[in-house]
Amino acid sequence: MFRRTVGFVKAVNDVSFSIRLGETLSLVGESGCGKTTTGRCIARVYNPSSGSIHYQADEGESVDLAQLDSRELRPYRRQIRMIFQDPFSSLNPRLPILQIVGESLKANRIARGSELEDRVAALLKRVGLRHEYIRRYPHAFSGGERQRIGIARALALNPKLIVADEAVSALDVSVQAQILNLMQDLQEEFNLTYLFIAHDLSVVEHISHRVAVMYVGKIVELASTDALFRSPLHPYTEALLSAVPKPDPRLRNSGVRIRLEGEVADPSNPPSGCYFHPRCPYAQDRCRHEEPAARQIRHDHWVACHFAEELELRGFEAIGSTPDVRQARARAQPSRKVPKT
């Protein structure tokens, strides 16, 4: 009775985007910008306080998941699954793998008994684990193996959309590559759609079709992966790209690292106008007083910046790369299929 509300924190504020069937849309940004909250709202782990989440059902009709209660959400929870960030805390240490992976199958009355064991064994085999692991407990596995178990659990109900919340950030680099390749193979095999939440842009470049950049609860830029890495339109995106480590020794000492001044804005007391203006090297008076609206500047390339057309920002390739390195990267870049909307 002695507590009172002194303000609100808008962890996700006026975020709007769409995910196309069969594509990987990556959501990137600094820690605390609202990426995980966005993903958990879509999966309805969190209940959004406002807004709508439109999901195209099998019948072709659009359903607003934000308006459904727990009973009405049940059939859609089978189609939207999550892969969590920490493979160590996301698995119940008191349950064997058979129960962890098979729990959703049993709860939805899809399989029981020997059929349940056969389906779990098939799922483990598909993610690269052996049948005899089915009765082991999580403590007996490495981090990469635990994440494979998490992927098998997400696949158990044949979902359409998987929200991967920092799915490889807690893993070693070599294991990250294995998990990313596995996720891409599963996407092609089952026509999965991914919302891939990450902060490592080198990983994002490898797996994504499109990328959305978040800053303090807002999306500041949304574009195809190639377009965003080649020619960003927002100063924050340019700064993120400059921070990507360069594995080629010819690039390590080339280019200029953009170091942003100041701290990330407080979401409980954000600045007026553009949230990024206190740290933006290109900020003008208009940025301090007027909030920029998201605009489509190029084909399928959206940005929330007043001066996007005027700025000449550098992409990842332009930051210190040489022509022979660019050609080598182009040859090594994996081909991506463009999904239909």
PDB file of C-alpha atoms in Angstrom, residues 83-191:
ATOM      1  CA  ILE A  83      15.677 -21.894 -28.561  1.00  0.00           C
ATOM      2  CA  PHE A  84      17.069 -20.231 -25.449  1.00  0.00           C
ATOM      3  CA  GLN A  85      20.400 -18.513 -24.972  1.00  0.00           C
ATOM      4  CA  ASP A  86      21.913 -20.506 -22.119  1.00  0.00           C
ATOM      5  CA  PRO A  87      22.122 -24.248 -22.881  1.00  0.00           C
ATOM      6  CA  PHE A  88      23.021 -24.928 -19.242  1.00  0.00           C
ATOM      7  CA  SER A  89      20.033 -23.305 -17.514  1.00  0.00           C
ATOM      8  CA  SER A  90      17.390 -23.978 -20.183  1.00  0.00           C
ATOM      9  CA  LEU A  91      17.355 -27.755 -19.526  1.00  0.00           C
ATOM     10  CA  ASN A  92      15.901 -29.226 -16.334  1.00  0.00           C
ATOM     11  CA  PRO A  93      18.827 -30.979 -14.570  1.00  0.00           C
ATOM     12  CA  ARG A  94      16.451 -33.404 -12.842  1.00  0.00           C
ATOM     13  CA  LEU A  95      14.990 -34.866 -16.026  1.00  0.00           C
ATOM     14  CA  PRO A  96      16.566 -37.210 -18.594  1.00  0.00           C
ATOM     15  CA  ILE A  97      16.704 -36.174 -22.225  1.00  0.00           C
ATOM     16  CA  LEU A  98      13.738 -38.429 -23.062  1.00  0.00           C
ATOM     17  CA  GLN A  99      11.478 -36.360 -20.803  1.00  0.00           C
ATOM     18  CA  ILE A 100      12.979 -32.987 -21.756  1.00  0.00           C
ATOM     19  CA  VAL A 101      12.514 -33.463 -25.504  1.00  0.00           C
ATOM     20  CA  GLY A 102       9.367 -35.562 -25.228  1.00  0.00           C
ATOM     21  CA  GLU A 103       7.539 -33.356 -22.725  1.00  0.00           C
ATOM     22  CA  SER A 104       5.781 -31.284 -25.404  1.00  0.00           C
ATOM     23  CA  LEU A 105       4.831 -34.416 -27.359  1.00  0.00           C
ATOM     24  CA  LYS A 106       3.279 -35.920 -24.260  1.00  0.00           C
ATOM     25  CA  ALA A 107       1.545 -32.696 -23.175  1.00  0.00           C
ATOM     26  CA  ASN A 108      -0.060 -32.321 -26.611  1.00  0.00           C
ATOM     27  CA  ARG A 109      -1.068 -36.013 -26.670  1.00  0.00           C
ATOM     28  CA  ILE A 110       0.922 -36.723 -29.804  1.00  0.00           C
ATOM     29  CA  ALA A 111       2.962 -39.692 -28.593  1.00  0.00           C
ATOM     30  CA  ARG A 112       3.345 -41.899 -25.527  1.00  0.00           C
ATOM     31  CA  GLY A 113       5.249 -44.974 -24.467  1.00  0.00           C
ATOM     32  CA  SER A 114       7.456 -46.635 -27.063  1.00  0.00           C
ATOM     33  CA  GLU A 115       6.246 -44.261 -29.793  1.00  0.00           C
ATOM     34  CA  LEU A 116       7.401 -41.305 -27.700  1.00  0.00           C
ATOM     35  CA  GLU A 117      10.831 -42.870 -27.254  1.00  0.00           C
ATOM     36  CA  ASP A 118      11.122 -43.568 -30.985  1.00  0.00           C
ATOM     37  CA  ARG A 119      10.219 -39.983 -31.895  1.00  0.00           C
ATOM     38  CA  VAL A 120      12.668 -38.515 -29.387  1.00  0.00           C
ATOM     39  CA  ALA A 121      15.409 -40.820 -30.665  1.00  0.00           C
ATOM     40  CA  ALA A 122      14.694 -39.696 -34.236  1.00  0.00           C
ATOM     41  CA  LEU A 123      14.876 -36.039 -33.183  1.00  0.00           C
ATOM     42  CA  LEU A 124      18.201 -36.604 -31.413  1.00  0.00           C
ATOM     43  CA  LYS A 125      19.591 -38.345 -34.457  1.00  0.00           C
ATOM     44  CA  ARG A 126      18.506 -35.458 -36.684  1.00  0.00           C
ATOM     45  CA  VAL A 127      20.436 -32.944 -34.577  1.00  0.00           C
ATOM     46  CA  GLY A 128      23.545 -35.138 -34.472  1.00  0.00           C
ATOM     47  CA  LEU A 129      23.171 -36.991 -31.159  1.00  0.00           C
ATOM     48  CA  ARG A 130      23.196 -40.751 -30.564  1.00  0.00           C
ATOM     49  CA  HIS A 131      20.233 -42.893 -29.543  1.00  0.00           C
ATOM     50  CA  GLU A 132      21.842 -44.105 -26.308  1.00  0.00           C
ATOM     51  CA  TYR A 133      21.944 -40.512 -24.995  1.00  0.00           C
ATOM     52  CA  ILE A 134      18.195 -40.615 -24.505  1.00  0.00           C
ATOM     53  CA  ARG A 135      18.359 -41.624 -20.832  1.00  0.00           C
ATOM     54  CA  ARG A 136      21.232 -39.374 -19.818  1.00  0.00           C
ATOM     55  CA  TYR A 137      20.851 -36.181 -17.825  1.00  0.00           C
ATOM     56  CA  PRO A 138      21.931 -32.697 -18.977  1.00  0.00           C
ATOM     57  CA  HIS A 139      25.065 -32.614 -16.792  1.00  0.00           C
ATOM     58  CA  ALA A 140      26.584 -35.356 -18.963  1.00  0.00           C
ATOM     59  CA  PHE A 141      26.687 -33.152 -22.074  1.00  0.00           C
ATOM     60  CA  SER A 142      28.850 -30.321 -23.321  1.00  0.00           C
ATOM     61  CA  GLY A 143      27.458 -26.882 -24.128  1.00  0.00           C
ATOM     62  CA  GLY A 144      27.169 -27.620 -27.838  1.00  0.00           C
ATOM     63  CA  GLU A 145      25.411 -30.933 -27.186  1.00  0.00           C
ATOM     64  CA  ARG A 146      22.989 -29.255 -24.797  1.00  0.00           C
ATOM     65  CA  GLN A 147      22.117 -26.687 -27.436  1.00  0.00           C
ATOM     66  CA  ARG A 148      21.456 -29.522 -29.889  1.00  0.00           C
ATOM     67  CA  ILE A 149      19.055 -30.952 -27.315  1.00  0.00           C
ATOM     68  CA  GLY A 150      17.363 -27.550 -27.118  1.00  0.00           C
ATOM     69  CA  ILE A 151      17.005 -27.522 -30.906  1.00  0.00           C
ATOM     70  CA  ALA A 152      15.523 -31.031 -30.844  1.00  0.00           C
ATOM     71  CA  ARG A 153      13.014 -29.892 -28.219  1.00  0.00           C
ATOM     72  CA  ALA A 154      12.045 -26.914 -30.397  1.00  0.00           C
ATOM     73  CA  LEU A 155      11.552 -29.203 -33.424  1.00  0.00           C
ATOM     74  CA  ALA A 156       9.433 -31.774 -31.580  1.00  0.00           C
ATOM     75  CA  LEU A 157       6.058 -30.291 -32.600  1.00  0.00           C
ATOM     76  CA  ASN A 158       6.979 -29.461 -36.232  1.00  0.00           C
ATOM     77  CA  PRO A 159       6.854 -25.661 -35.755  1.00  0.00           C
ATOM     78  CA  LYS A 160       6.659 -23.008 -38.466  1.00  0.00           C
ATOM     79  CA  LEU A 161       8.500 -20.245 -36.582  1.00  0.00           C
ATOM     80  CA  ILE A 162      11.460 -20.626 -34.226  1.00  0.00           C
ATOM     81  CA  VAL A 163      12.645 -17.731 -32.071  1.00  0.00           C
ATOM     82  CA  ALA A 164      16.378 -18.332 -31.520  1.00  0.00           C
ATOM     83  CA  ASP A 165      17.397 -16.094 -28.625  1.00  0.00           C
ATOM     84  CA  GLU A 166      21.212 -15.744 -28.753  1.00  0.00           C
ATOM     85  CA  ALA A 167      21.323 -19.433 -29.638  1.00  0.00           C
ATOM     86  CA  VAL A 168      25.106 -19.583 -30.192  1.00  0.00           C
ATOM     87  CA  SER A 169      26.472 -16.743 -28.035  1.00  0.00           C
ATOM     88  CA  ALA A 170      27.335 -19.045 -25.106  1.00  0.00           C
ATOM     89  CA  LEU A 171      29.256 -21.520 -27.302  1.00  0.00           C
ATOM     90  CA  ASP A 172      32.843 -21.752 -28.535  1.00  0.00           C
ATOM     91  CA  VAL A 173      33.490 -20.418 -32.026  1.00  0.00           C
ATOM     92  CA  SER A 174      34.015 -23.867 -33.566  1.00  0.00           C
ATOM     93  CA  VAL A 175      30.811 -25.148 -31.958  1.00  0.00           C
ATOM     94  CA  GLN A 176      28.967 -22.025 -33.109  1.00  0.00           C
ATOM     95  CA  ALA A 177      29.727 -22.921 -36.726  1.00  0.00           C
ATOM     96  CA  GLN A 178      28.365 -26.444 -36.236  1.00  0.00           C
ATOM     97  CA  ILE A 179      25.125 -25.195 -34.665  1.00  0.00           C
ATOM     98  CA  LEU A 180      24.630 -22.529 -37.364  1.00  0.00           C
ATOM     99  CA  ASN A 181      25.143 -25.082 -40.138  1.00  0.00           C
ATOM    100  CA  LEU A 182      22.699 -27.427 -38.396  1.00  0.00           C
ATOM    101  CA  MET A 183      20.080 -24.667 -38.160  1.00  0.00           C
ATOM    102  CA  GLN A 184      20.464 -23.840 -41.855  1.00  0.00           C
ATOM    103  CA  ASP A 185      20.125 -27.516 -42.819  1.00  0.00           C
ATOM    104  CA  LEU A 186      16.987 -27.850 -40.698  1.00  0.00           C
ATOM    105  CA  GLN A 187      15.557 -24.689 -42.229  1.00  0.00           C
ATOM    106  CA  GLU A 188      15.891 -26.103 -45.733  1.00  0.00           C
ATOM    107  CA  GLU A 189      14.578 -29.515 -44.714  1.00  0.00           C
ATOM    108  CA  PHE A 190      11.506 -28.361 -42.755  1.00  0.00           C
ATOM    109  CA  ASN A 191      10.929 -24.926 -44.363  1.00  0.00           C
TER     110      ASN A 191
END
